[in-house]
Coordinates of C-alpha atoms and ligand atoms in Angstrom, one line a residue:
M1244 CA -11.6 21.2 19.6
A1245 CA -12.3 17.9 21.3
E1246 CA -9.8 15.1 20.6
R1247 CA -11.0 12.8 17.8
R1248 CA -9.1 9.5 18.0
V1249 CA -8.7 7.7 14.7
G1250 CA -7.8 4.1 14.5
L1251 CA -5.0 3.0 12.2
W1252 CA -5.1 -0.8 11.8
L1253 CA -2.1 -2.2 10.0
V1254 CA -2.5 -5.6 8.3
G1255 CA 1.1 -6.9 8.4
A1256 CA 1.7 -5.0 11.7
R1257 CA 5.3 -6.0 12.3
G1258 CA 6.6 -5.8 8.7
G1259 CA 9.1 -3.3 7.5
V1260 CA 6.6 -0.7 6.4
A1261 CA 4.3 -1.1 9.4
T1262 CA 7.2 -0.9 11.9
T1263 CA 8.5 2.3 10.2
V1264 CA 5.0 3.7 10.4
A1265 CA 4.8 2.9 14.1
V1266 CA 8.2 4.4 14.9
G1267 CA 7.5 7.4 12.6
L1268 CA 4.2 8.1 14.2
A1269 CA 5.7 7.9 17.7
A1270 CA 8.4 10.3 16.7
L1271 CA 6.0 12.7 15.0
A1272 CA 3.6 12.6 18.0
R1273 CA 6.4 13.6 20.3
G1274 CA 7.5 16.3 17.9
E1275 CA 10.9 14.6 17.4
A1276 CA 10.8 13.9 13.6
P1277 CA 11.1 16.2 10.7
T1278 CA 8.1 16.1 8.3
T1279 CA 10.2 15.3 5.2
G1280 CA 8.4 13.1 2.8
L1281 CA 4.9 13.8 4.2
V1282 CA 2.7 15.4 1.5
T1283 CA 0.0 16.3 4.0
E1284 CA 2.5 18.4 6.0
S1285 CA 2.9 20.8 3.0
L1286 CA -0.8 21.9 2.9
G1287 CA -0.6 24.7 5.5
P1288 CA -4.0 26.3 6.3
L1289 CA -5.7 23.9 3.8
G1290 CA -4.7 21.1 6.1
V1291 CA -6.3 22.8 9.0
E1292 CA -9.5 23.4 7.0
L1293 CA -9.5 19.7 6.0
G1294 CA -9.3 18.7 9.6
L1295 CA -6.3 16.4 9.1
V1296 CA -5.9 14.1 12.1
P1297 CA -3.0 15.3 14.3
W1298 CA -0.3 12.6 14.5
R1299 CA -0.8 12.1 18.3
D1300 CA -4.6 11.3 17.7
F1301 CA -3.9 8.1 15.8
C1302 CA -4.3 4.9 17.7
V1303 CA -2.5 2.0 16.1
G1304 CA -3.3 -1.7 16.1
G1305 CA -3.1 -4.5 13.6
H1306 CA -3.0 -8.1 12.4
E1307 CA 0.2 -10.1 12.0
V1308 CA 0.9 -13.8 11.3
R1309 CA 4.6 -14.0 12.5
P1310 CA 5.9 -14.2 16.1
G1311 CA 8.0 -11.4 17.6
T1312 CA 7.6 -7.9 18.8
L1313 CA 7.6 -4.5 17.2
A1314 CA 10.7 -3.6 19.1
E1315 CA 12.5 -6.6 17.6
A1316 CA 11.3 -5.6 14.1
A1317 CA 12.5 -2.1 14.7
R1318 CA 15.9 -3.4 16.0
E1319 CA 16.2 -5.5 12.8
L1320 CA 15.5 -2.4 10.6
E1321 CA 18.1 -0.4 12.6
A1322 CA 20.8 -3.0 12.8
Q1323 CA 20.6 -5.1 9.7
H1324 CA 19.4 -2.5 7.3
G1325 CA 20.2 0.9 8.7
A1326 CA 16.7 1.8 7.8
L1327 CA 15.7 3.4 11.1
P1328 CA 17.8 5.9 13.1
S1329 CA 19.9 3.9 15.6
G1330 CA 18.3 3.8 19.1
S1331 CA 14.7 4.1 17.7
A1332 CA 13.5 0.8 19.2
D1333 CA 14.7 1.9 22.7
R1334 CA 13.6 5.5 22.4
Y1335 CA 10.0 4.6 21.4
A1336 CA 9.8 1.3 23.4
A1337 CA 6.7 2.4 25.3
E1338 CA 4.7 3.3 22.2
L1339 CA 5.8 0.1 20.4
A1340 CA 4.8 -2.0 23.3
A1341 CA 1.3 -0.3 23.5
I1342 CA 0.8 -1.1 19.8
D1343 CA 2.0 -4.7 20.2
A1344 CA -0.6 -5.2 22.9
R1345 CA -3.2 -4.4 20.2
V1346 CA -1.9 -6.7 17.5
R1347 CA -4.0 -9.8 16.9
P1348 CA -3.3 -13.0 14.9
G1349 CA -4.2 -12.5 11.3
V1350 CA -5.7 -14.9 8.8
V1351 CA -3.8 -16.8 6.1
F1352 CA -6.2 -17.8 3.3
R1353 CA -5.1 -18.9 -0.1
S1354 CA -2.0 -16.7 0.6
G1355 CA 0.4 -19.0 -1.2
S1356 CA 3.3 -21.2 0.2
A1357 CA 5.8 -18.3 0.6
I1358 CA 3.5 -16.5 3.0
E1359 CA 2.3 -19.7 4.7
A1360 CA 5.9 -20.5 5.5
L1361 CA 6.1 -17.3 7.6
A1362 CA 3.1 -18.1 9.7
P1363 CA 3.3 -20.8 12.4
A1364 CA -0.1 -22.2 13.6
G1365 CA -0.2 -20.3 16.9
C1366 CA 0.1 -16.9 15.1
V1367 CA -2.9 -17.4 12.8
A1368 CA -6.6 -17.1 13.5
P1369 CA -8.2 -20.4 12.5
A1370 CA -10.8 -20.1 9.7
N1371 CA -12.2 -22.9 7.5
T1372 CA -14.1 -20.6 5.1
A1373 CA -13.8 -17.1 3.8
R1374 CA -16.9 -16.1 5.8
E1375 CA -15.3 -17.4 9.0
A1376 CA -12.1 -15.5 8.3
I1377 CA -14.1 -12.3 7.6
G1378 CA -16.0 -12.8 10.9
A1379 CA -12.7 -13.3 12.9
I1380 CA -11.1 -10.1 11.4
R1381 CA -14.3 -8.1 11.9
R1382 CA -14.5 -9.0 15.6
D1383 CA -10.9 -7.8 16.1
L1384 CA -11.7 -4.5 14.3
E1385 CA -14.8 -3.9 16.3
E1386 CA -13.1 -4.7 19.6
F1387 CA -10.3 -2.3 18.7
R1388 CA -12.8 0.4 17.8
E1389 CA -14.8 0.0 21.1
T1390 CA -11.9 -0.5 23.5
N1391 CA -10.2 2.6 22.3
Q1392 CA -13.3 4.7 21.7
L1393 CA -12.4 5.6 18.2
A1394 CA -14.3 8.1 16.2
S1395 CA -13.4 6.3 12.9
L1396 CA -11.2 3.6 11.6
V1397 CA -8.8 3.2 8.7
V1398 CA -7.5 -0.3 7.7
V1399 CA -4.2 -0.2 5.8
I1400 CA -3.0 -3.5 4.1
V1401 CA 0.8 -3.6 4.3
S1402 CA 1.1 -7.4 4.4
S1403 CA 3.3 -9.5 2.1
T1404 CA 2.4 -9.6 -1.6
E1405 CA 0.1 -12.5 -2.4
P1406 CA 0.1 -14.4 -5.8
P1407 CA -2.4 -12.9 -8.3
T1408 CA -6.1 -13.7 -7.7
D1409 CA -7.9 -15.5 -10.4
T1410 CA -10.5 -12.7 -11.0
S1411 CA -12.3 -14.7 -13.7
A1412 CA -13.6 -17.0 -10.9
I1413 CA -15.1 -14.2 -8.9
P1414 CA -18.7 -13.0 -9.3
A1415 CA -19.0 -9.3 -10.4
T1416 CA -21.8 -8.4 -8.0
W1417 CA -21.8 -8.4 -4.2
D1418 CA -24.8 -10.7 -3.9
G1419 CA -23.0 -13.2 -6.2
L1420 CA -19.8 -13.0 -4.2
D1421 CA -21.5 -13.2 -0.9
A1422 CA -23.1 -16.5 -2.0
T1423 CA -19.6 -18.0 -2.5
L1424 CA -18.1 -17.1 0.9
D1425 CA -19.0 -20.4 2.6
G1426 CA -17.7 -22.6 -0.2
A1427 CA -14.4 -24.5 -0.4
D1428 CA -13.8 -23.0 -3.9
C1429 CA -14.1 -19.3 -3.0
A1430 CA -11.2 -17.7 -5.0
L1431 CA -10.6 -14.7 -2.7
R1432 CA -7.3 -14.4 -1.0
A1433 CA -6.7 -13.0 2.5
S1434 CA -6.1 -9.4 1.4
S1435 CA -9.7 -9.3 -0.1
L1436 CA -11.1 -10.9 3.1
Y1437 CA -9.4 -8.1 5.2
A1438 CA -11.0 -5.5 2.8
I1439 CA -14.4 -7.1 3.1
A1440 CA -14.2 -7.3 6.9
A1441 CA -13.2 -3.7 7.1
I1442 CA -16.0 -2.5 4.8
E1443 CA -18.5 -4.6 6.8
S1444 CA -17.4 -2.8 10.0
G1445 CA -17.6 0.6 8.3
A1446 CA -13.8 1.2 8.2
A1447 CA -12.0 2.9 5.2
V1448 CA -9.6 0.7 3.4
V1449 CA -6.1 1.5 1.9
N1450 CA -4.4 -1.3 0.0
F1451 CA -0.7 -0.4 -0.1
T1452 CA 0.3 -3.8 -1.7
P1453 CA 0.0 -5.3 -5.1
S1454 CA -2.4 -8.0 -3.7
Q1455 CA -6.0 -7.9 -4.9
G1456 CA -7.6 -6.4 -1.8
A1457 CA -10.7 -4.4 -2.5
D1458 CA -9.9 -4.1 -6.3
L1459 CA -12.9 -6.2 -7.5
P1460 CA -16.2 -4.9 -8.8
A1461 CA -18.2 -6.8 -6.2
I1462 CA -16.2 -5.5 -3.3
E1463 CA -16.3 -1.9 -4.6
E1464 CA -20.0 -2.2 -4.9
R1465 CA -20.2 -3.3 -1.3
A1466 CA -18.1 -0.3 -0.3
R1467 CA -20.4 2.1 -2.1
R1468 CA -23.5 0.5 -0.5
R1469 CA -21.8 0.7 3.0
S1470 CA -20.6 4.3 2.3
V1471 CA -16.9 3.3 2.8
P1472 CA -14.1 4.9 0.8
L1473 CA -11.3 2.8 -0.6
A1474 CA -7.8 3.5 -2.0
G1475 CA -5.3 1.3 -3.6
R1476 CA -3.3 -0.5 -5.0
D1477 CA 0.5 -0.9 -4.5
G1478 CA 2.3 2.2 -3.1
K1479 CA 4.2 4.1 -5.8
T1480 CA 7.4 4.8 -3.9
G1481 CA 10.5 4.4 -6.1
E1482 CA 11.3 3.2 -9.5
T1483 CA 7.7 3.3 -10.7
L1484 CA 7.4 6.9 -9.3
L1485 CA 10.3 7.8 -11.6
K1486 CA 8.7 5.9 -14.5
S1487 CA 5.4 7.8 -14.1
T1488 CA 7.4 11.0 -14.2
L1489 CA 9.6 10.3 -17.1
A1490 CA 7.2 8.4 -19.5
P1491 CA 5.0 11.5 -19.9
M1492 CA 8.1 13.5 -20.8
F1493 CA 8.8 11.1 -23.7
A1494 CA 5.1 11.4 -24.8
A1495 CA 5.1 15.2 -24.5
R1496 CA 8.3 15.5 -26.8
R1497 CA 7.0 12.8 -29.1
L1498 CA 10.1 10.7 -28.5
E1499 CA 9.3 7.1 -29.3
V1500 CA 10.2 4.6 -26.5
L1501 CA 11.4 1.4 -28.2
S1502 CA 12.0 -0.6 -25.0
W1503 CA 12.1 0.0 -21.2
V1504 CA 14.0 -2.5 -19.1
S1505 CA 13.8 -2.3 -15.3
H1506 CA 16.0 -4.5 -13.1
N1507 CA 15.2 -4.4 -9.3
I1508 CA 17.2 -6.0 -6.5
L1509 CA 16.2 -5.9 -2.9
G1510 CA 17.0 -7.9 0.2
N1511 CA 14.3 -7.5 2.8
R1512 CA 11.5 -9.9 3.8
D1513 CA 9.2 -8.4 1.1
G1514 CA 12.0 -9.3 -1.4
A1515 CA 12.2 -12.9 0.1
V1516 CA 8.4 -13.4 -0.5
L1517 CA 8.7 -11.9 -4.0
A1518 CA 11.4 -14.5 -4.8
D1519 CA 8.5 -17.0 -5.1
P1520 CA 7.5 -16.8 -8.8
D1521 CA 3.8 -16.7 -8.0
N1522 CA 4.1 -13.8 -5.6
K1523 CA 6.5 -12.0 -8.0
R1524 CA 4.0 -12.2 -10.8
A1525 CA 1.6 -9.8 -8.9
K1526 CA 4.4 -7.2 -8.4
V1527 CA 5.7 -7.4 -11.9
E1528 CA 2.2 -7.0 -13.3
S1529 CA 1.7 -4.0 -11.2
K1530 CA 5.0 -2.4 -12.3
E1531 CA 4.4 -3.2 -16.0
R1532 CA 0.8 -2.0 -16.4
L1533 CA 1.4 1.7 -16.6
L1534 CA 3.8 2.3 -19.5
E1535 CA 1.2 1.6 -22.2
T1536 CA -1.4 4.0 -20.7
M1537 CA 1.1 6.9 -20.5
L1538 CA 2.7 6.4 -23.9
G1539 CA -0.3 5.4 -25.9
Y1540 CA 1.5 2.3 -27.3
R1541 CA 3.2 -0.7 -25.8
P1542 CA 7.0 -0.6 -26.0
E1543 CA 9.1 -3.7 -25.5
S1544 CA 9.5 -4.0 -21.8
L1545 CA 11.0 -6.2 -19.1
V1546 CA 10.7 -6.0 -15.3
S1547 CA 12.8 -8.2 -13.1
I1548 CA 12.8 -8.3 -9.3
E1549 CA 15.5 -10.4 -7.6
H1550 CA 16.1 -11.1 -3.9
I1551 CA 19.7 -10.3 -3.0
A1552 CA 19.9 -10.7 0.8
S1553 CA 22.9 -8.4 1.3
M1554 CA 20.9 -5.4 0.0
G1555 CA 18.6 -5.4 3.0
D1556 CA 15.9 -2.7 2.8
W1557 CA 17.9 -0.7 0.2
K1558 CA 16.1 -1.5 -3.0
T1559 CA 18.1 -0.7 -6.1
A1560 CA 16.7 -0.3 -9.6
W1561 CA 18.6 0.1 -12.8
D1562 CA 16.5 1.2 -15.8
H1563 CA 17.5 1.3 -19.4
V1564 CA 15.2 3.3 -21.8
H1565 CA 15.9 2.9 -25.5
F1566 CA 14.2 5.6 -27.5
R1567 CA 14.1 7.1 -31.0
G1568 CA 14.2 10.7 -32.0
F1569 CA 14.0 12.9 -35.1
L1570 CA 14.9 11.1 -38.3
G1571 CA 14.8 7.8 -36.4
V1572 CA 18.1 8.4 -34.5
P1573 CA 18.3 6.0 -31.6
M1574 CA 19.3 7.2 -28.1
S1575 CA 19.1 5.9 -24.5
L1576 CA 18.5 7.0 -21.0
Q1577 CA 19.8 5.0 -18.0
F1578 CA 19.1 5.7 -14.3
T1579 CA 19.9 4.0 -11.0
W1580 CA 17.6 4.5 -8.1
Q1581 CA 18.6 3.4 -4.6
G1582 CA 15.9 4.0 -2.0
C1583 CA 15.3 2.7 1.5
D1584 CA 12.1 0.9 0.9
S1585 CA 10.4 1.4 4.3
A1586 CA 11.4 5.0 4.7
L1587 CA 9.9 5.7 1.3
A1588 CA 6.7 3.8 2.0
A1589 CA 5.9 4.8 5.6
P1590 CA 5.1 8.6 5.0
L1591 CA 2.8 7.6 2.2
V1592 CA 0.9 5.3 4.5
L1593 CA 0.6 8.1 7.0
D1594 CA -0.6 10.6 4.4
L1595 CA -3.1 8.0 3.0
A1596 CA -4.5 7.4 6.5
R1597 CA -5.1 11.1 6.9
L1598 CA -6.5 11.6 3.4
I1599 CA -8.9 8.6 3.4
D1600 CA -10.2 9.8 6.7
V1601 CA -11.0 13.2 4.9
A1602 CA -12.8 11.2 2.2
A1603 CA -14.8 9.3 4.9
R1604 CA -15.8 12.5 6.6
R1605 CA -16.9 13.9 3.3
G1606 CA -19.1 10.9 2.8
E1607 CA -17.2 9.6 -0.2
S1608 CA -17.6 5.9 -1.0
G1609 CA -16.0 3.4 -3.3
A1610 CA -12.6 3.9 -4.9
V1611 CA -11.2 7.5 -4.5
G1612 CA -9.4 8.0 -7.8
A1613 CA -8.0 11.4 -6.6
L1614 CA -5.6 9.4 -4.4
G1615 CA -4.1 7.7 -7.5
A1616 CA -0.8 9.6 -7.2
F1617 CA 0.1 7.3 -4.3
F1618 CA -0.3 4.1 -6.2
K1619 CA 1.3 2.0 -9.1
S1620 CA -2.1 0.5 -10.0
P1621 CA -4.5 3.2 -8.9
Q1622 CA -8.2 2.2 -8.3
G1623 CA -10.9 4.6 -9.5
T1624 CA -8.8 6.3 -12.2
T1625 CA -7.0 5.3 -15.4
E1626 CA -4.5 8.2 -15.0
H1627 CA -0.9 7.1 -14.3
A1628 CA 1.2 10.2 -15.1
L1629 CA 2.4 11.7 -11.9
G1630 CA 1.9 15.4 -12.9
E1631 CA -1.8 14.8 -13.8
Q1632 CA -2.3 12.7 -10.7
V1633 CA -0.9 15.5 -8.5
R1634 CA -3.2 18.0 -10.1
A1635 CA -6.2 15.8 -9.5
L1636 CA -5.2 15.4 -5.9
D1637 CA -4.8 19.1 -5.5
A1638 CA -8.3 19.8 -7.0
W1639 CA -9.8 17.1 -4.8
L1640 CA -8.2 18.6 -1.7
R1641 CA -9.5 22.1 -2.6
R1642 CA -13.0 21.0 -3.5
P1643 CA -15.5 23.1 -1.5
R1644 CA -17.1 21.2 1.3
Ligands
LIG2350 N1 8.3 -0.6 0.9 C1 7.9 -0.1 -0.3 O1 8.5 0.8 -0.8 C2 6.6 -0.6 -0.8 C3 6.1 0.0 -2.0 C4 4.9 -0.5 -2.5 C5 4.3 -1.6 -2.0 N2 4.9 -2.2 -0.9 C6 4.2 -3.4 -0.4 O2 3.9 -3.3 1.0 C7 3.9 -4.6 1.5 C8 4.7 -4.7 2.8 O3 6.1 -4.5 2.5 P1 7.1 -4.7 3.7 O4 8.5 -4.3 3.1 O5 6.7 -4.1 4.9 O6 7.1 -6.3 3.7 P2 7.4 -7.2 5.0 O7 7.6 -8.6 4.5 O8 8.5 -6.6 5.8 O9 6.1 -7.1 5.9 C9 4.9 -7.8 5.6 C10 4.3 -8.3 6.9 O10 3.1 -8.9 6.6 C11 2.9 -10.0 7.4 N3 1.8 -10.8 6.7 C12 1.9 -11.6 5.6 N4 0.7 -12.1 5.4 C13 -0.2 -11.7 6.3 C14 -1.6 -11.9 6.5 N5 -2.3 -12.6 5.8 N6 -2.1 -11.2 7.6 C15 -1.4 -10.4 8.4 N7 -0.1 -10.2 8.2 C16 0.5 -10.8 7.2 C17 4.3 -10.7 7.3 O11 4.4 -11.6 8.4 C18 5.2 -9.5 7.5 O12 5.5 -9.2 8.8 C19 4.4 -5.6 0.4 O13 3.3 -6.2 -0.2 C20 5.1 -4.7 -0.5 O14 5.2 -5.2 -1.8 C21 6.0 -1.8 -0.3

């Protein structure tokens, strides 16, 4: 079969997740990495039938707003965090340099002071209005597509978490939203502008962050009209993955959850941005939303996220679940999860790139709810329980062409 090159455009191209994606993809393309953690590698003949993109056929580029190189970012993950095998930056230096050459200055737009502090003027594409920013992003995407002769393009947002968007200030229809894009009071933040630019250029969009991205009725409408599939929001990689596995267990046994307390500590750059109370609010809302839907009632709950620099990329969560059983007897469950943030996230990004490409080739448009298993705040479905989400994903994969 002729090679079909697929573009993978990472917004936040030198962040921890993006760097691990770049190193992981280079290692997979050379056949030097085990496929542990990759869901699409477990599909066997179904994967062949679905025409999953071979790892070597992805061409990576992206937007970034910080100076530095991917090799430096990989070295930081190796040395400071032990989050990549030692020697990775040198071993994959050629692949990382090729991606670096395709990274363009991103846009910062209502991104909040924590993100703006990361981004010196020379690393940011100037834009006075939302429409100008969309135009600048779109030009980069189209240049990437043409220069590399890509058959299709997937844009994955893995940039720092923005503060929550004031959705009440955003029109519900595309025509209404479009009319606000030149104004000084347009309430969209950069993640939504990236999503719009991708949709306008016909690229599928995955939002791996808690930021708003394409999760607005007007943007979803535009995606449907432009026949572009979307998936989001906020990758479900660690503590919330466990929550969405355990909460259905309490519901199935009719054990009453009285309270669920989750304390998270992490030390990477994502954690530093989340130390800002505005940015933290977006993550906490995303982590808190799901308990009520799975249990059918709202237990007392508390989610905290604290930046502890010494933890590096090793996010640690301690959860205390207080519950009540037969005759009102109180009991508790406690667990501690320690995961390497980037190593948990990167394979999901790679799986999502392959799967949203399947959706695009099937002609699907708008939010693909069947990909909900990958997200804390899934778009296109109200299902949060992991078991049900995995069943929905399996049915979607097996759907006749
Ligand atoms: N690692 C996980 O397990 C996990 C799980 C779910 C969600 N996420 C989300 O993924 C995102 C990335 O996480 P990370 O650990 O890689 O963070 P990171 O801070 O290491 O990387 C984010 C990168 O985005 C860049 N950036 C910020 N604003 C930008 C903009 N407007 N345009 C282009 N680039 C921009 C930053 O300079 C930085 O290099 C975060 O929002 C995080 O909450 C991560």
